[in-house]
CSV table of C-alpha atoms in Angstrom, one decimal:
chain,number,residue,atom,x,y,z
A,1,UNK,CA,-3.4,-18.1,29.8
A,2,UNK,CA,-0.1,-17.6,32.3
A,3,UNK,CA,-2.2,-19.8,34.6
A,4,UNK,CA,-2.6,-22.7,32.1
A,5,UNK,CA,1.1,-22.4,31.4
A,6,UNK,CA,2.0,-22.9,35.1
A,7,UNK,CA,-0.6,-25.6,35.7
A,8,UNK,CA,0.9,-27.7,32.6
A,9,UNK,CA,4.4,-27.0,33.6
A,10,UNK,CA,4.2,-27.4,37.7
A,11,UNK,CA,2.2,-30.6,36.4
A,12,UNK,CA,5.2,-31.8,34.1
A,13,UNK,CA,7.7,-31.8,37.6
A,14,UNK,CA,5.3,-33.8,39.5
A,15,UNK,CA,4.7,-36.9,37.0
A,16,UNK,CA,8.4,-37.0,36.1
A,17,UNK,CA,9.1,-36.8,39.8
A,18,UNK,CA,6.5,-39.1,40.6
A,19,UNK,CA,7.3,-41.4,38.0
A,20,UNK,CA,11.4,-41.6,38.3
A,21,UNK,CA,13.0,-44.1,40.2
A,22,UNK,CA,15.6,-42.2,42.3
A,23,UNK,CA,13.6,-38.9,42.5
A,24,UNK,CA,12.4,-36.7,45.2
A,25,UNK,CA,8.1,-37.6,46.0
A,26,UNK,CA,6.3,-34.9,45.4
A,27,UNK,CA,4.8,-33.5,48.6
A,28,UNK,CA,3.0,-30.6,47.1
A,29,UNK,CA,2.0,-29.0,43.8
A,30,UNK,CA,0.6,-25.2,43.7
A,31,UNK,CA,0.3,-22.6,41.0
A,32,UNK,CA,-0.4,-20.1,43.5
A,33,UNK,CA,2.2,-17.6,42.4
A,34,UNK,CA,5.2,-17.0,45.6
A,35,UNK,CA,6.4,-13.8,45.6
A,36,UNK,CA,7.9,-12.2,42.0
A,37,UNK,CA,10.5,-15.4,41.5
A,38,UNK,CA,7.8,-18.4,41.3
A,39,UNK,CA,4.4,-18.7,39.4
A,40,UNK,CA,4.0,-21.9,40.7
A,41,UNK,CA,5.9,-24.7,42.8
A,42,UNK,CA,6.3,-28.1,43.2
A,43,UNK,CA,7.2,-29.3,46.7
A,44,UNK,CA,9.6,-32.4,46.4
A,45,UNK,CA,11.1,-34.2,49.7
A,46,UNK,CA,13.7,-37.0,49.7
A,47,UNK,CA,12.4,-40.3,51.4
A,48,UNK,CA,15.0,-40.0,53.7
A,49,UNK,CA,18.1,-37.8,54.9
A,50,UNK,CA,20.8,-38.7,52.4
A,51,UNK,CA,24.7,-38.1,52.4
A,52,UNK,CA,25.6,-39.8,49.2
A,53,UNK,CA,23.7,-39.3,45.9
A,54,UNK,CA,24.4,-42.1,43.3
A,55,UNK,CA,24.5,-41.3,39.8
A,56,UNK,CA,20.7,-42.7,38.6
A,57,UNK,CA,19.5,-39.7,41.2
A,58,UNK,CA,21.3,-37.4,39.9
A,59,UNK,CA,19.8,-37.8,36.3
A,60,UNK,CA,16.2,-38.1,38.1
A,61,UNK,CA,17.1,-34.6,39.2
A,62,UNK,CA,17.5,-33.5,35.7
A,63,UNK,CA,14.7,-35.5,34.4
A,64,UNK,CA,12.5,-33.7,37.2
A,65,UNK,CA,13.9,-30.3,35.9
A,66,UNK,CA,13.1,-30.7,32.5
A,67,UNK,CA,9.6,-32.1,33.5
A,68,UNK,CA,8.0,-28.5,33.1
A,69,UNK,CA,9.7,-27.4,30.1
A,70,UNK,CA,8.8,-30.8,28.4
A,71,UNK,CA,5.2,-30.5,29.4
A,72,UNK,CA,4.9,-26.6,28.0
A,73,UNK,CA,6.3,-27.8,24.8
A,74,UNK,CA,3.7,-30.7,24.3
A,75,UNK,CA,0.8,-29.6,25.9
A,76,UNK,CA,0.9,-25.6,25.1
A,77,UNK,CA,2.7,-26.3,21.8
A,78,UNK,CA,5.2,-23.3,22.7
A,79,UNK,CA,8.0,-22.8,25.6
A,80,UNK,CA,8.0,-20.1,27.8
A,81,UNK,CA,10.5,-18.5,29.9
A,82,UNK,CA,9.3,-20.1,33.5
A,83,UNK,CA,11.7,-22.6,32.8
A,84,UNK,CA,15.3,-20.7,32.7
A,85,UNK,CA,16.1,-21.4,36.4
A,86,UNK,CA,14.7,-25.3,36.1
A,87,UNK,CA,17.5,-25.3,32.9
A,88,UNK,CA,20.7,-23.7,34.7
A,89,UNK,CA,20.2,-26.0,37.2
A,90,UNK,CA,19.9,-29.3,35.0
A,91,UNK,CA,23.2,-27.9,33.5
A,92,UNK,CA,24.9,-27.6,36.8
A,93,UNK,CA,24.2,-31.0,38.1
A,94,UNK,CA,25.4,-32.6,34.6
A,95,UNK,CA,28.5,-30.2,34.8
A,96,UNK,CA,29.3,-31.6,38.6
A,97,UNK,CA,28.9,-35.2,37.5
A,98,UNK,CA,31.7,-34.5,34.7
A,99,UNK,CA,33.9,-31.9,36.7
A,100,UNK,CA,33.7,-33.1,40.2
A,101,UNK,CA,31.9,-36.7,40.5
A,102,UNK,CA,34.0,-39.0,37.3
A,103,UNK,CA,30.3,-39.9,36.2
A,104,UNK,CA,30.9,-39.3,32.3
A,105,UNK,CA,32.7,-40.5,29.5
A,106,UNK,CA,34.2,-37.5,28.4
A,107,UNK,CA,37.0,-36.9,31.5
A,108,UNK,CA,36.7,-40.7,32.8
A,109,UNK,CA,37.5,-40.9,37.1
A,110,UNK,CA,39.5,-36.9,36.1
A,111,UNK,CA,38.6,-34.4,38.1
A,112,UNK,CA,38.9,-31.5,36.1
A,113,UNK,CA,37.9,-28.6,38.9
A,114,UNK,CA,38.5,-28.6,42.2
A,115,UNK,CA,35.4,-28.2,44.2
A,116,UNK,CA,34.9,-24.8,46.0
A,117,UNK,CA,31.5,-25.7,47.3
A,118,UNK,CA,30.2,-27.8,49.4
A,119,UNK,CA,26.6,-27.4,48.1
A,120,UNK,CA,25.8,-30.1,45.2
A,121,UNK,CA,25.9,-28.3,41.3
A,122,UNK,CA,27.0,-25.1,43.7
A,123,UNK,CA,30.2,-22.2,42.9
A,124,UNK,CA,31.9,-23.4,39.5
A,125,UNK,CA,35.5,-22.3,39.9
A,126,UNK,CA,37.0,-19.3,37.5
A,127,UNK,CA,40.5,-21.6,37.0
A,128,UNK,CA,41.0,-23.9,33.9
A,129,UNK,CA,42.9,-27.2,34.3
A,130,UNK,CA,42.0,-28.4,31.1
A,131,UNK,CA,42.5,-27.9,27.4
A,132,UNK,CA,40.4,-26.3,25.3
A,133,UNK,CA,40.1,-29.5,22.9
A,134,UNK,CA,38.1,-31.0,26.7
A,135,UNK,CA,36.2,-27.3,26.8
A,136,UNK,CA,34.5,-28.4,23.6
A,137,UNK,CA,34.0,-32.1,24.5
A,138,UNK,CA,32.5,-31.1,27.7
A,139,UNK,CA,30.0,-28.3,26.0
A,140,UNK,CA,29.4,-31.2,23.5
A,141,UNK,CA,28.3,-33.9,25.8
A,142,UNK,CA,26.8,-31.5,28.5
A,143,UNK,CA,24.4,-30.3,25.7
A,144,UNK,CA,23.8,-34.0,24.0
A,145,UNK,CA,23.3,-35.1,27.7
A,146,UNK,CA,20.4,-32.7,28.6
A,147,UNK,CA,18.6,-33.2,25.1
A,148,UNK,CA,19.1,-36.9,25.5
A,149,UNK,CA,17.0,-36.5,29.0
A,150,UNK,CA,14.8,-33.9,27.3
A,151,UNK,CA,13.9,-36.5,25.1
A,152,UNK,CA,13.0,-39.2,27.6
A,153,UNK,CA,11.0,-37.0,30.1
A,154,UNK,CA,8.9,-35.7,26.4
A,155,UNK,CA,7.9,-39.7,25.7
A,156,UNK,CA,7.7,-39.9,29.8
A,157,UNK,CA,5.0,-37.5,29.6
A,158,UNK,CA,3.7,-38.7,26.5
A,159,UNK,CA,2.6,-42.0,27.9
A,160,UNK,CA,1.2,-40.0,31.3
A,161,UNK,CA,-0.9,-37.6,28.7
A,162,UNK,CA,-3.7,-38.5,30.5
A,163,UNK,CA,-2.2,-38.1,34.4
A,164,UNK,CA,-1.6,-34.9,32.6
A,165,UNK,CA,-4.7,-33.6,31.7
A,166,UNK,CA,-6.1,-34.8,35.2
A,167,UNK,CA,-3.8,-33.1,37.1
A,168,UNK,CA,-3.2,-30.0,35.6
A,169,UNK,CA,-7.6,-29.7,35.2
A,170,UNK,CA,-7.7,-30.1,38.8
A,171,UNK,CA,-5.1,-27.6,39.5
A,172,UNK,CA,-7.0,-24.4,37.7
A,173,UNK,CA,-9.6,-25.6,40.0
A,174,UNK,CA,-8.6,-25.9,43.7
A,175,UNK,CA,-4.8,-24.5,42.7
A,176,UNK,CA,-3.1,-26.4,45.5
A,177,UNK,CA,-2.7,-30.7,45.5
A,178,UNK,CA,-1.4,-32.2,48.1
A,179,UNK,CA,0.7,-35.8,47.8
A,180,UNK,CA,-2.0,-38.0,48.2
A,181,UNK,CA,-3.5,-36.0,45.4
A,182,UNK,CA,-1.2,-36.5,43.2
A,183,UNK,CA,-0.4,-40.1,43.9
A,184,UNK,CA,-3.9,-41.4,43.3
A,185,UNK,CA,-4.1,-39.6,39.8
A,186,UNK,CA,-1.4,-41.0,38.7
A,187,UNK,CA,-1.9,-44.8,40.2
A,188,UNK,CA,-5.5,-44.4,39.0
A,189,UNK,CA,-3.7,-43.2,35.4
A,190,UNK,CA,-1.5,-46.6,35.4
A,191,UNK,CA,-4.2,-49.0,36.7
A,192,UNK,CA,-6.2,-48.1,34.1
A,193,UNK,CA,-3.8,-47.9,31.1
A,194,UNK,CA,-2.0,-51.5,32.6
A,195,UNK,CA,1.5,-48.9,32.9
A,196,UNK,CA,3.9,-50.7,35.5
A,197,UNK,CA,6.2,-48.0,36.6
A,198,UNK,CA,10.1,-49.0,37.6
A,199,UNK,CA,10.2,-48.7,41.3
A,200,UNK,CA,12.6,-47.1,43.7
A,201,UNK,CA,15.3,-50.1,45.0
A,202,UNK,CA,14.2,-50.4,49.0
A,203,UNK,CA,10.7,-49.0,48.2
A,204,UNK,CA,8.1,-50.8,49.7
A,205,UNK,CA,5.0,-51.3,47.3
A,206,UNK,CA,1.8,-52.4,49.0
């Protein structure tokens, strides 16, 4: 039963991943449990070495987090708690693009924290520079962001139901896929269901 859990959720990261444009490829998928911290893993590279990350990657990020949680609910029909360290840090990335990046509505091009980490979504600072009235907005929108994405990733995965069953049945089997793997399941997937996927700017399709 844990295994099935593991082989729908690690499946849910690597069709949203797969499937994003902006997001890490997936190199990797296991369920092969690492140590007492991960049941399973998805492997995700960048493309290239990056120094800036624009604001469309950053929500693949959280798309790509929510990916397994999404899949538990609508494939097992009940979450789990594999997914509490996925959901801290979807919430961290949306709190840096508020607090540190001016990517939201809510504080505009303000920075409202001074950034004491150099490692993206990392250290949140203990000191307030900010009223409580822009506390609640930001809890507000931080939480209506991630169920907005929670959303999308749900009817992502909806629409790949069937990249989903594929992958995830193969992964009880032989518990490890590598890239090509997983790229032929799901270009087999869309071929077949006529799905033309958004692709990544720069990203050469043969």
């Amino acid at each position: 039963k844990e295994k099935r859990i593991v082989a729908y959720h690690e499946s849910g990261h690597a069709v949203v991943s797969q499937t994003t444009k902006g997001s890490k490829k997936v190199n990797k998928v296991s369920i092969i449990p690492r140590g007492l911290a991960a049941l399973g893993y998805t492997l995700n590279t960048p493309e290239e070495n990056k120094y800036l990350v624009q604001k469309h990657e950053l929500i693949a990020e959280v798309d790509v987090l929510l990916g397994g949680r999404a899949a538990e609910e609508l494939f097992i029909g009940e979450i789990s708690t594999g997914a509490a360290n996925d959901l801290e840090r979807a919430t961290d990335i949306i709190k840096s693009m508020i607090m540190y990046y001016g990517m939201s509505e809510v504080a505009g091009l303000m920075v409202l924290e001074k950034q004491r980490s150099t490692f993206l979504g990392g250290g949140m600072g203990q000191t307030k520079d900010y009223s409580e009235k822009t506390s609640e907005e930001l809890d507000n929108y931080i939480k209506a962001k991630l169920t907005e994405r929670y959303e999308a990733v749900k009817a992502k995965l909806e629409t790949y139901r069937g990249a989903m069953e594929t992958m995830t049945a193969e992964l009880l089997d032989v518990e490890v896929i590598e890239k090509e793997r997983v790229e032929s399941i799901i270009k087999a997937f869309e071929e077949e269901n006529s799905i033309v996927r958004e692709s990544d700017e720069g990203e050469l399709h043969a």
